[in-house]
Coordinates of C-alpha atoms and ligand atoms in Angstrom, one line a residue:
X20 CA -3.6 -7.9 44.2
X21 CA -4.7 -6.3 41.2
X22 CA -3.2 -2.9 42.5
X23 CA -0.3 -4.4 41.2
X24 CA -1.3 -3.8 37.2
X25 CA -3.1 -0.3 36.2
X26 CA -6.5 -0.7 35.0
X27 CA -6.1 0.6 31.7
X28 CA -3.1 -2.3 31.0
X29 CA -5.3 -5.0 31.8
X30 CA -7.9 -3.7 30.0
X31 CA -6.1 -3.0 26.8
X32 CA -4.1 -6.3 27.6
X33 CA -7.3 -8.4 27.6
X34 CA -9.5 -6.5 25.2
X35 CA -7.0 -5.5 22.3
X36 CA -3.9 -7.4 21.7
X37 CA -3.1 -10.5 20.8
X38 CA -0.5 -13.0 22.3
X39 CA 2.0 -12.4 19.8
X40 CA 1.6 -8.5 20.4
X41 CA 1.4 -9.4 23.9
X42 CA 5.2 -10.8 23.9
X43 CA 6.6 -7.5 22.4
X44 CA 4.8 -5.4 24.6
X45 CA 5.9 -7.0 27.4
X46 CA 9.8 -6.1 26.3
X47 CA 8.2 -2.8 26.0
X48 CA 10.5 -2.4 22.1
X49 CA 9.6 -2.3 18.7
X50 CA 11.2 -5.2 16.4
X51 CA 14.5 -4.6 14.9
X52 CA 13.2 -6.4 11.6
X53 CA 9.6 -7.2 10.6
X54 CA 8.9 -9.5 7.7
X55 CA 5.2 -9.4 6.4
X56 CA 3.1 -10.0 3.3
X57 CA 4.7 -13.5 2.8
X58 CA 3.8 -17.2 3.3
X59 CA 5.2 -18.8 6.4
X60 CA 6.2 -21.9 6.2
X61 CA 7.1 -22.6 9.9
X62 CA 7.8 -25.7 10.3
X63 CA 6.4 -26.1 13.8
X64 CA 4.8 -29.5 15.1
X65 CA 1.6 -28.6 13.5
X66 CA 3.4 -27.2 10.6
X67 CA 1.4 -24.0 10.8
X68 CA 1.5 -21.0 8.3
X69 CA 1.9 -17.4 8.8
X70 CA 2.5 -13.9 7.0
X71 CA 4.7 -12.1 9.1
X72 CA 7.6 -12.7 11.3
X73 CA 9.4 -10.1 14.4
X74 CA 13.0 -10.3 15.2
X75 CA 14.3 -8.5 18.4
X76 CA 18.4 -8.6 18.6
X77 CA 18.8 -12.3 17.3
X78 CA 15.8 -13.7 17.9
X79 CA 12.0 -14.3 16.7
X80 CA 9.8 -12.6 19.0
X81 CA 7.2 -12.8 17.7
X82 CA 5.0 -15.1 14.2
X83 CA 1.5 -14.2 13.1
X84 CA -0.5 -12.6 10.7
X85 CA 0.0 -9.2 8.9
X86 CA -2.8 -7.5 10.8
X87 CA -1.2 -9.0 14.2
X88 CA 2.7 -7.5 13.5
X89 CA 2.9 -5.1 11.1
X90 CA 1.2 -2.7 14.1
X91 CA 4.7 -3.6 16.4
X92 CA 6.8 -1.4 13.9
X93 CA 8.7 1.0 15.2
X94 CA 9.7 3.9 13.6
X95 CA 13.7 2.1 13.8
X96 CA 12.0 -0.9 13.2
X97 CA 13.5 -2.5 9.5
X98 CA 10.7 -3.6 7.1
X99 CA 10.5 -6.3 4.8
X100 CA 7.7 -6.7 2.0
X101 CA 7.9 -10.3 1.4
X102 CA 5.5 -9.9 -1.8
X103 CA 4.4 -13.4 -1.4
X104 CA 7.0 -14.9 -1.5
X105 CA 7.7 -18.0 1.1
X106 CA 9.9 -18.0 4.0
X107 CA 11.1 -22.0 5.6
X108 CA 13.7 -22.0 8.5
X109 CA 17.2 -22.2 7.7
X110 CA 18.5 -25.3 6.8
X111 CA 20.5 -27.6 8.5
X112 CA 23.0 -30.0 7.2
X113 CA 23.4 -32.6 10.1
X114 CA 26.6 -34.3 8.9
X115 CA 29.1 -32.0 6.4
X116 CA 32.6 -31.8 6.2
X117 CA 32.6 -28.4 6.4
X118 CA 36.2 -27.0 7.6
X119 CA 37.9 -28.9 5.2
X120 CA 35.4 -28.2 2.2
X121 CA 36.3 -24.4 2.7
X122 CA 39.7 -25.0 2.2
X123 CA 39.9 -26.0 -1.1
X124 CA 36.3 -24.4 -2.0
X125 CA 37.8 -21.0 -3.8
X126 CA 39.9 -23.6 -6.4
X127 CA 37.0 -26.2 -7.2
X128 CA 35.0 -26.3 -10.1
X129 CA 31.9 -27.2 -7.9
X130 CA 29.2 -29.5 -10.2
X131 CA 26.9 -29.8 -7.3
X132 CA 23.6 -30.4 -9.2
X133 CA 24.8 -29.5 -12.9
X134 CA 23.0 -32.1 -14.6
X135 CA 24.7 -31.6 -17.8
X136 CA 28.1 -32.5 -19.3
X137 CA 28.3 -29.6 -21.9
X138 CA 27.4 -27.0 -19.1
X139 CA 30.0 -28.8 -16.5
X140 CA 32.7 -28.4 -19.3
X141 CA 31.6 -25.0 -20.2
X142 CA 32.6 -24.2 -16.8
X143 CA 35.7 -26.3 -16.6
X144 CA 36.9 -24.1 -19.8
X145 CA 36.2 -20.6 -18.4
X146 CA 38.2 -21.7 -15.4
X147 CA 41.0 -22.7 -17.6
X148 CA 40.7 -19.2 -18.8
X149 CA 41.4 -17.2 -15.8
X150 CA 43.7 -20.0 -14.0
X151 CA 47.3 -18.8 -14.4
X152 CA 49.6 -21.0 -16.8
X153 CA 51.1 -23.9 -14.7
X154 CA 47.9 -23.2 -11.7
X155 CA 46.1 -26.4 -10.8
X156 CA 42.4 -26.6 -12.4
X157 CA 40.5 -28.9 -9.9
X158 CA 37.6 -30.3 -8.6
X159 CA 36.9 -32.8 -5.4
X160 CA 33.9 -34.7 -5.5
X161 CA 30.3 -33.5 -5.2
X162 CA 29.4 -34.7 -8.4
X163 CA 29.6 -38.2 -11.1
X164 CA 29.3 -38.7 -14.4
X165 CA 25.6 -40.3 -14.5
X166 CA 24.9 -36.9 -13.2
X167 CA 25.2 -36.0 -16.9
X168 CA 21.7 -36.4 -18.8
X169 CA 23.2 -35.6 -22.0
X170 CA 26.3 -37.7 -21.9
X171 CA 27.8 -40.0 -18.9
X172 CA 31.2 -40.3 -20.9
X173 CA 34.2 -40.7 -18.5
X174 CA 36.2 -37.6 -19.2
X175 CA 39.3 -38.3 -20.9
X176 CA 43.0 -37.2 -21.1
X177 CA 43.0 -35.9 -24.9
X178 CA 39.5 -34.2 -24.3
X179 CA 41.5 -32.2 -21.3
X180 CA 44.4 -31.5 -22.9
X181 CA 42.7 -29.8 -25.4
X182 CA 40.5 -27.6 -22.9
X183 CA 43.9 -27.1 -20.6
X184 CA 47.2 -27.3 -22.8
X185 CA 48.9 -25.4 -19.8
X186 CA 47.7 -26.5 -16.4
X187 CA 47.0 -29.7 -14.5
X188 CA 43.5 -30.4 -14.4
X189 CA 41.5 -33.5 -11.4
X190 CA 38.3 -34.1 -11.8
X191 CA 37.1 -36.1 -8.9
X192 CA 33.9 -38.0 -8.9
X193 CA 32.3 -39.0 -6.0
X194 CA 34.9 -41.0 -4.2
X195 CA 34.6 -43.5 -7.2
X196 CA 37.3 -42.2 -10.0
X197 CA 39.2 -39.1 -10.6
X198 CA 40.1 -37.9 -14.4
X199 CA 43.2 -35.9 -15.1
X200 CA 45.0 -34.3 -18.1
X201 CA 48.8 -34.8 -18.9
X202 CA 49.9 -32.0 -17.0
X203 CA 48.4 -33.3 -14.2
X204 CA 49.6 -36.7 -15.2
X205 CA 52.8 -35.3 -15.0
X206 CA 52.6 -32.9 -11.9
X207 CA 51.7 -36.2 -9.8
X208 CA 54.6 -38.0 -11.3
X209 CA 52.6 -40.7 -13.1
X210 CA 54.4 -40.2 -16.6
X211 CA 57.0 -42.7 -15.9
X212 CA 56.9 -46.4 -16.9
X213 CA 56.3 -47.3 -13.1
X214 CA 53.1 -46.9 -12.0
X215 CA 50.5 -48.0 -9.6
X216 CA 47.6 -50.5 -10.5
X217 CA 44.9 -48.2 -10.4
X218 CA 46.5 -46.0 -13.1
X219 CA 44.6 -47.3 -16.1
X220 CA 46.4 -47.6 -19.7
X221 CA 45.0 -48.7 -23.2
X222 CA 46.6 -51.0 -25.2
X223 CA 49.2 -49.4 -25.9
X224 CA 49.8 -48.7 -22.6
X225 CA 49.2 -45.2 -22.6
X226 CA 47.5 -43.9 -19.5
X227 CA 44.1 -42.9 -20.4
X228 CA 44.2 -40.4 -17.1
X229 CA 41.5 -42.4 -15.3
X230 CA 42.2 -42.7 -11.8
X231 CA 40.2 -45.8 -9.9
X232 CA 39.0 -46.0 -7.3
X233 CA 41.9 -47.4 -4.9
X234 CA 43.9 -43.7 -6.3
X235 CA 41.2 -41.3 -5.8
X236 CA 42.2 -40.1 -2.4
X237 CA 46.0 -40.1 -3.0
X238 CA 46.3 -37.9 -5.5
X239 CA 43.3 -35.7 -4.1
X240 CA 46.0 -35.5 -1.1
X241 CA 48.7 -34.0 -3.9
X242 CA 47.0 -30.5 -4.8
X243 CA 49.1 -28.3 -3.1
X244 CA 48.2 -26.2 -0.1
X245 CA 46.9 -23.0 0.2
X246 CA 48.4 -20.2 2.2
X247 CA 46.1 -18.9 5.7
X248 CA 45.4 -16.4 3.8
X249 CA 44.1 -18.0 1.0
X250 CA 42.3 -20.3 2.8
X251 CA 40.3 -17.6 5.1
X252 CA 39.5 -15.8 1.4
X253 CA 38.2 -19.4 0.1
X254 CA 36.2 -20.4 3.5
X255 CA 34.8 -16.9 3.6
X256 CA 33.5 -17.5 -0.2
X257 CA 32.0 -20.9 0.6
X258 CA 30.1 -19.8 3.6
X259 CA 28.3 -17.4 1.1
X260 CA 27.8 -19.8 -1.2
X261 CA 26.2 -21.8 1.5
X262 CA 24.1 -18.7 2.6
X263 CA 22.7 -18.5 -0.6
X264 CA 21.8 -22.2 -1.0
X265 CA 19.8 -21.8 2.4
X266 CA 22.0 -23.3 4.6
X267 CA 22.4 -21.5 8.1
X268 CA 23.2 -24.6 10.7
X269 CA 26.1 -27.9 10.0
X270 CA 27.0 -30.8 11.9
X271 CA 30.6 -30.6 11.0
X272 CA 32.3 -33.5 10.3
X273 CA 35.5 -33.1 11.2
X274 CA 36.2 -29.6 12.5
X275 CA 40.2 -29.7 11.8
X276 CA 42.3 -28.2 14.7
X277 CA 43.8 -25.9 11.9
X278 CA 41.2 -24.7 10.3
X279 CA 38.7 -24.4 13.5
X280 CA 40.2 -20.6 15.0
X281 CA 39.4 -19.0 12.0
X282 CA 35.8 -19.9 12.2
X283 CA 36.1 -18.7 16.0
X284 CA 38.0 -15.5 14.7
X285 CA 34.9 -14.7 12.1
X286 CA 32.2 -15.5 15.1
X287 CA 34.4 -13.2 17.3
X288 CA 33.6 -10.7 14.8
X289 CA 30.4 -11.6 13.8
X290 CA 31.1 -12.6 10.9
X291 CA 30.1 -16.3 10.9
X292 CA 27.0 -16.5 8.6
X293 CA 26.6 -20.2 9.4
X294 CA 26.7 -22.3 12.6
X295 CA 29.3 -24.9 13.2
X296 CA 28.8 -28.3 15.6
X297 CA 31.5 -30.6 15.7
X298 CA 31.5 -34.0 15.1
X299 CA 35.1 -34.7 16.3
X300 CA 36.7 -37.5 18.3
X301 CA 40.4 -38.8 19.0
X302 CA 42.5 -41.1 16.5
X303 CA 42.1 -44.1 17.9
X304 CA 44.5 -46.0 15.8
X305 CA 44.5 -49.4 14.6
X306 CA 46.3 -51.8 17.4
X307 CA 45.1 -52.5 21.3
X308 CA 48.2 -50.3 22.2
X309 CA 46.8 -47.8 20.4
X310 CA 43.1 -48.1 21.1
X311 CA 43.9 -48.2 25.1
X312 CA 46.4 -44.9 24.7
X313 CA 42.9 -43.2 23.2
X314 CA 41.3 -43.9 25.9
X315 CA 42.1 -41.6 28.8
X316 CA 42.0 -38.8 26.1
X317 CA 38.6 -39.6 25.3
X318 CA 37.6 -39.5 28.8
X319 CA 39.0 -35.9 29.4
X320 CA 36.9 -34.6 26.2
X321 CA 34.1 -32.1 26.9
X322 CA 31.3 -30.8 24.8
X323 CA 28.5 -27.7 24.9
X324 CA 31.6 -25.5 26.0
X325 CA 30.5 -23.2 23.2
X326 CA 27.9 -21.1 21.7
X327 CA 25.4 -20.4 19.3
X328 CA 27.9 -20.2 16.8
X329 CA 30.7 -22.7 17.1
X330 CA 30.5 -25.7 19.9
X331 CA 31.1 -29.3 20.1
X332 CA 28.8 -31.9 20.4
X333 CA 29.9 -35.2 18.9
X334 CA 32.3 -37.9 19.3
X335 CA 32.6 -38.9 15.9
X336 CA 32.6 -40.1 13.1
X337 CA 34.9 -42.3 13.3
X338 CA 35.3 -44.8 16.1
X339 CA 38.2 -47.1 15.0
X340 CA 39.4 -46.8 11.5
X341 CA 39.2 -50.6 10.6
X342 CA 35.6 -51.0 10.4
X343 CA 34.5 -47.4 8.8
X344 CA 32.6 -48.8 5.6
X345 CA 33.7 -47.9 2.6
X346 CA 31.8 -46.5 -0.2
X347 CA 31.4 -48.9 -2.7
X348 CA 31.7 -52.2 -0.8
X349 CA 28.8 -54.5 -1.2
X350 CA 29.0 -56.5 2.2
X351 CA 30.9 -56.3 5.0
X352 CA 32.4 -58.8 7.5
X353 CA 33.4 -57.0 10.9
X354 CA 35.5 -59.3 12.8
X355 CA 34.7 -60.3 16.7
X356 CA 38.8 -58.9 17.1
X357 CA 38.0 -55.7 15.6
X358 CA 34.4 -55.4 17.6
X359 CA 36.1 -56.1 21.1
X360 CA 38.7 -53.1 20.3
X361 CA 35.3 -50.8 18.8
X362 CA 33.5 -51.7 22.0
X363 CA 36.3 -50.7 24.3
X364 CA 36.0 -47.4 22.5
X365 CA 32.5 -47.1 22.8
X366 CA 32.0 -48.2 26.6
X367 CA 34.7 -45.2 27.2
X368 CA 32.4 -42.9 25.7
X369 CA 29.1 -44.2 27.4
X370 CA 31.6 -43.7 30.5
X371 CA 32.3 -40.1 29.8
X372 CA 28.1 -39.6 28.7
X373 CA 29.5 -38.5 25.8
X374 CA 26.8 -37.9 22.4
X375 CA 28.3 -40.1 19.3
X376 CA 27.6 -40.0 15.6
X377 CA 29.2 -42.8 14.0
X378 CA 29.8 -43.6 10.4
X379 CA 27.6 -46.8 9.8
X380 CA 26.5 -48.2 6.3
X381 CA 26.6 -51.5 5.5
X382 CA 23.5 -54.1 7.1
X383 CA 26.2 -56.5 8.6
X384 CA 28.2 -52.9 10.1
X385 CA 25.0 -51.7 11.5
X386 CA 24.0 -55.2 12.8
X387 CA 27.3 -55.8 15.0
X388 CA 27.3 -52.2 16.1
X389 CA 24.1 -52.9 18.0
X390 CA 25.2 -55.7 18.9
X391 CA 27.9 -54.2 20.8
X392 CA 25.9 -51.1 21.7
X393 CA 23.3 -52.9 23.2
X394 CA 25.7 -54.7 25.7
X395 CA 27.3 -51.5 26.4
X396 CA 24.1 -49.5 27.0
X397 CA 23.1 -52.3 29.6
X398 CA 26.0 -51.0 32.3
X399 CA 26.7 -47.5 30.9
X400 CA 23.1 -46.9 29.5
X401 CA 23.2 -44.3 26.8
X402 CA 19.4 -42.9 26.7
X403 CA 19.5 -38.9 26.5
X404 CA 23.2 -38.9 25.4
X405 CA 21.7 -38.8 21.3
X406 CA 23.6 -41.4 19.7
X407 CA 23.4 -41.2 16.4
X408 CA 24.1 -43.9 13.3
X409 CA 25.3 -41.4 10.1
X410 CA 25.3 -42.2 6.2
X411 CA 23.0 -45.3 6.6
X412 CA 21.9 -46.0 3.3
X413 CA 21.5 -49.7 4.2
X414 CA 19.5 -49.3 7.2
X415 CA 16.3 -52.0 7.7
X416 CA 13.2 -51.8 9.7
X417 CA 15.2 -54.7 12.4
X418 CA 18.0 -51.8 12.7
X419 CA 15.1 -49.2 13.0
X420 CA 13.4 -51.2 15.9
X421 CA 16.6 -51.6 17.8
X422 CA 17.8 -47.8 17.6
X423 CA 14.4 -46.8 18.6
X424 CA 14.8 -49.4 22.1
X425 CA 18.2 -47.5 22.3
X426 CA 17.0 -44.3 22.2
X427 CA 19.3 -43.8 18.9
X428 CA 18.9 -41.1 16.0
X429 CA 19.7 -41.4 12.2
X430 CA 21.3 -39.2 10.4
X431 CA 20.6 -39.9 6.4
X432 CA 23.5 -39.0 4.3
X433 CA 21.8 -39.3 0.6
X434 CA 24.8 -40.5 -1.2
X435 CA 22.7 -41.8 -4.1
X436 CA 21.9 -38.0 -5.3
X437 CA 25.1 -38.2 -7.0
X438 CA 25.7 -42.4 -6.9
X439 CA 22.8 -43.5 -8.1
X440 CA 24.4 -44.9 -11.6
X441 CA 27.3 -46.5 -9.8
X442 CA 25.1 -47.5 -7.2
X443 CA 22.8 -49.9 -9.4
X444 CA 25.9 -51.2 -11.1
X445 CA 27.3 -52.1 -7.7
X446 CA 24.6 -53.1 -5.5
X447 CA 21.7 -54.3 -8.7
X448 CA 18.1 -53.7 -7.5
X449 CA 18.8 -53.2 -4.2
X450 CA 20.1 -49.8 -4.9
X451 CA 17.0 -48.3 -5.1
X452 CA 16.3 -48.7 -1.6
X453 CA 19.8 -46.6 -0.7
X454 CA 18.3 -45.0 1.2
X455 CA 14.9 -46.5 2.1
X456 CA 13.1 -43.1 3.3
X457 CA 9.5 -44.1 3.5
X458 CA 10.5 -47.1 6.0
X459 CA 13.0 -44.6 7.8
X460 CA 10.1 -42.2 8.4
X461 CA 7.3 -44.6 8.7
X462 CA 9.5 -46.3 11.7
X463 CA 9.2 -43.4 13.7
X464 CA 12.2 -43.1 14.5
X465 CA 14.0 -39.4 14.9
X466 CA 16.0 -38.5 11.8
X467 CA 17.5 -35.8 9.2
X468 CA 19.7 -35.1 6.0
X469 CA 22.8 -34.3 6.1
X470 CA 25.1 -34.4 2.3
X471 CA 28.2 -36.0 3.9
X472 CA 29.8 -33.1 1.3
X473 CA 31.7 -31.7 -0.2
X474 CA 33.1 -35.0 -1.5
X475 CA 31.0 -37.3 -1.0
X476 CA 28.4 -35.8 -2.4
X477 CA 26.9 -32.5 -3.6
X478 CA 25.9 -30.3 -1.1
X479 CA 22.7 -28.5 -1.9
X480 CA 19.4 -29.0 0.1
X481 CA 17.0 -28.4 -2.3
X482 CA 18.7 -30.7 -4.5
X483 CA 18.5 -33.6 -2.0
X484 CA 14.8 -32.4 -1.3
X485 CA 13.8 -32.8 -4.8
X486 CA 15.5 -36.4 -4.8
X487 CA 13.5 -37.1 -1.6
X488 CA 10.6 -36.3 -2.9
X489 CA 10.7 -37.4 -6.2
X490 CA 13.3 -40.4 -6.0
X491 CA 15.7 -39.0 -9.0
X492 CA 19.1 -38.0 -8.8
X493 CA 21.4 -35.1 -10.3
X494 CA 20.5 -35.2 -13.8
X495 CA 17.2 -36.5 -13.8
X496 CA 17.5 -40.4 -13.6
X497 CA 15.2 -42.5 -10.9
X498 CA 17.2 -43.9 -8.6
X499 CA 14.5 -44.6 -5.3
X500 CA 12.0 -46.5 -5.0
X501 CA 10.8 -45.2 -1.8
X502 CA 9.9 -41.1 -1.5
X503 CA 8.6 -38.9 1.5
X504 CA 5.9 -36.2 0.8
X505 CA 7.7 -32.8 0.8
X506 CA 6.8 -31.9 4.0
X507 CA 8.4 -34.8 6.1
X508 CA 11.7 -34.1 3.8
X509 CA 11.2 -29.9 4.9
X510 CA 11.1 -30.9 8.6
X511 CA 14.0 -33.7 8.1
X512 CA 16.3 -30.8 6.4
X513 CA 15.0 -28.2 9.5
X514 CA 13.4 -29.4 12.9
X515 CA 14.6 -32.8 13.1
X516 CA 18.3 -31.7 12.5
X517 CA 17.6 -29.3 15.0
X518 CA 17.2 -32.0 17.4
X519 CA 20.2 -33.7 15.6
X520 CA 22.6 -31.3 16.7
X521 CA 21.2 -30.5 20.0
X522 CA 19.3 -27.4 18.8
X523 CA 15.7 -27.9 19.3
X524 CA 15.1 -24.7 21.4
X525 CA 16.9 -22.7 19.1
X526 CA 16.7 -23.7 15.7
X527 CA 14.7 -25.9 13.2
X528 CA 11.4 -24.0 12.6
X529 CA 9.9 -20.6 13.1
X530 CA 8.8 -20.2 16.6
X531 CA 8.8 -17.0 19.0
X532 CA 11.9 -17.6 21.2
X533 CA 14.0 -19.2 18.5
X534 CA 16.9 -17.7 16.6
X535 CA 16.1 -15.7 13.6
X536 CA 17.3 -17.6 10.8
X537 CA 15.5 -18.1 7.7
X538 CA 15.1 -18.3 4.3
X539 CA 13.1 -16.4 1.7
X540 CA 12.0 -18.2 -1.6
X541 CA 12.0 -17.5 -5.0
X542 CA 8.9 -19.7 -5.3
X543 CA 6.6 -21.5 -2.9
X544 CA 8.1 -25.3 -2.0
X545 CA 5.0 -26.7 -0.9
X546 CA 2.9 -26.1 -3.9
X547 CA 5.3 -26.2 -7.0
X548 CA 5.7 -29.1 -9.5
X549 CA 7.8 -31.2 -7.1
X550 CA 10.4 -31.3 -10.4
X551 CA 11.0 -28.2 -9.7
X552 CA 12.1 -28.3 -6.1
X553 CA 15.7 -28.6 -7.3
X554 CA 15.5 -24.9 -9.5
X555 CA 14.8 -22.9 -5.9
X556 CA 17.0 -20.1 -5.4
X557 CA 17.0 -18.3 -2.0
X558 CA 16.0 -14.7 -2.4
X559 CA 17.3 -14.0 1.0
X560 CA 19.2 -15.9 4.2
X561 CA 18.9 -14.6 7.5
X562 CA 21.3 -15.5 10.1
X563 CA 20.4 -14.4 13.9
X564 CA 18.1 -11.9 12.8
X565 CA 21.4 -10.0 10.0
X566 CA 20.9 -10.3 6.5
X567 CA 23.6 -13.1 5.1
X568 CA 22.5 -13.2 1.8
X569 CA 21.0 -10.9 -0.1
X570 CA 19.7 -11.7 -4.3
X571 CA 18.7 -8.0 -4.7
X572 CA 21.7 -6.5 -3.3
X573 CA 24.3 -4.9 -5.4
Ligands
ZN13 ZN1 31.6 -41.1 7.0

């Protein structure tokens, strides 16, 4: 038998080569890219730390020490000296309204992570300066005035008029309220006498420019829609910003049919530097007739027909509109007739063996959903379908026990990163357990972080990780009683999320065989003071072995 292996190779293999080197030698090729002299936070099962990573094509082929990996480099290998910097796996957001965000990104004055009202206004001013007369200047969520540590006052019509006398300005704070100037009131048709009750007026009857929660979506929908060409530029710019933030993969809530072809085209051209795992479904309406019409469409749905860049993976995030918890409601009361329709729909989803990722927030809603899922599970087992409850800021121990028994997972989308102030006014003391992070972590359930951005929340992952570790919302106000360790938080934004998007064999940790999605950081996530986690900057983002963002590139 030994005759098949030349003796010299055998001796060499046994005596000199390490396992990592052997893997490469077996492929008889030098790596395309070698990163060395770093602190590689692999986020593997043992949370091990390495120094170097070898990449061939779009995959990691070896991870180890400098002395093991540097000799593998050939004349054509591109070498990157990490100069001691920390490297983590590409960050995964398990729930973002990605495609929709790209359609407006370029025009939005984004205030993700901005903790000062003065700085926010400076950003607004500079945008107004470059805007052509009459053009809309706006943002659509991702912030609230409570995140401003210097001044939490709402924006006034007069203040915005002074900054932008010639442009309509619309500033949407989360889904809570919107602030507009006179030009916007005019453009929205709200300057006349008749006006909806969500338009706040002062004692003299003059509109203050403040629009309450009930009107937020309606006025946002009136912002002019950009051309397809402009939407492409905007989306490409957003993708670059996401890579700069350290993000490389998304559970994408929505995956709108009019926007998805753009992403397909970018992927086919090798230009897509985020991976898009779609959470999408079919409209189920409200009446039982509409629900019955939707059922055959559900039966026809197919998942996992895509590739490593774009795929459909979940039915979601809405199952049945009337049981979709609003953001600032204290208590829900799902009716039996509504739950019966909800059950009809999820029965069809279970029958078709589809994964489900469903919006669920309030305690009674989660209880009621679990009642229905337990009943359906008896007839059509959901184990291995990775059914996920998403948002779940009110998750309780009893829910976690039931979810674990059913083989379910939790996508934690922490709205309090920006909504902490509003939450404590509405929900009182219980706001400080939204989400109950330690309870979720200690339950042993598989769970991960999503932002639910770009409207319901900010999208920066290091802001989310900082919130999880320190319990502080943007601006620094303490909003959480339960925090978790920075290791557990990172696992929830990488390896656990890889599982939540069905990519545990491809993503989520820096290990041989996985796709080479990595982020090089300007400081060490594991050892810097916790308050600095939000300030971490990405030096380099690599997606599929290619440099997608390089802070040092000119
Ligand atoms: Zn949702």
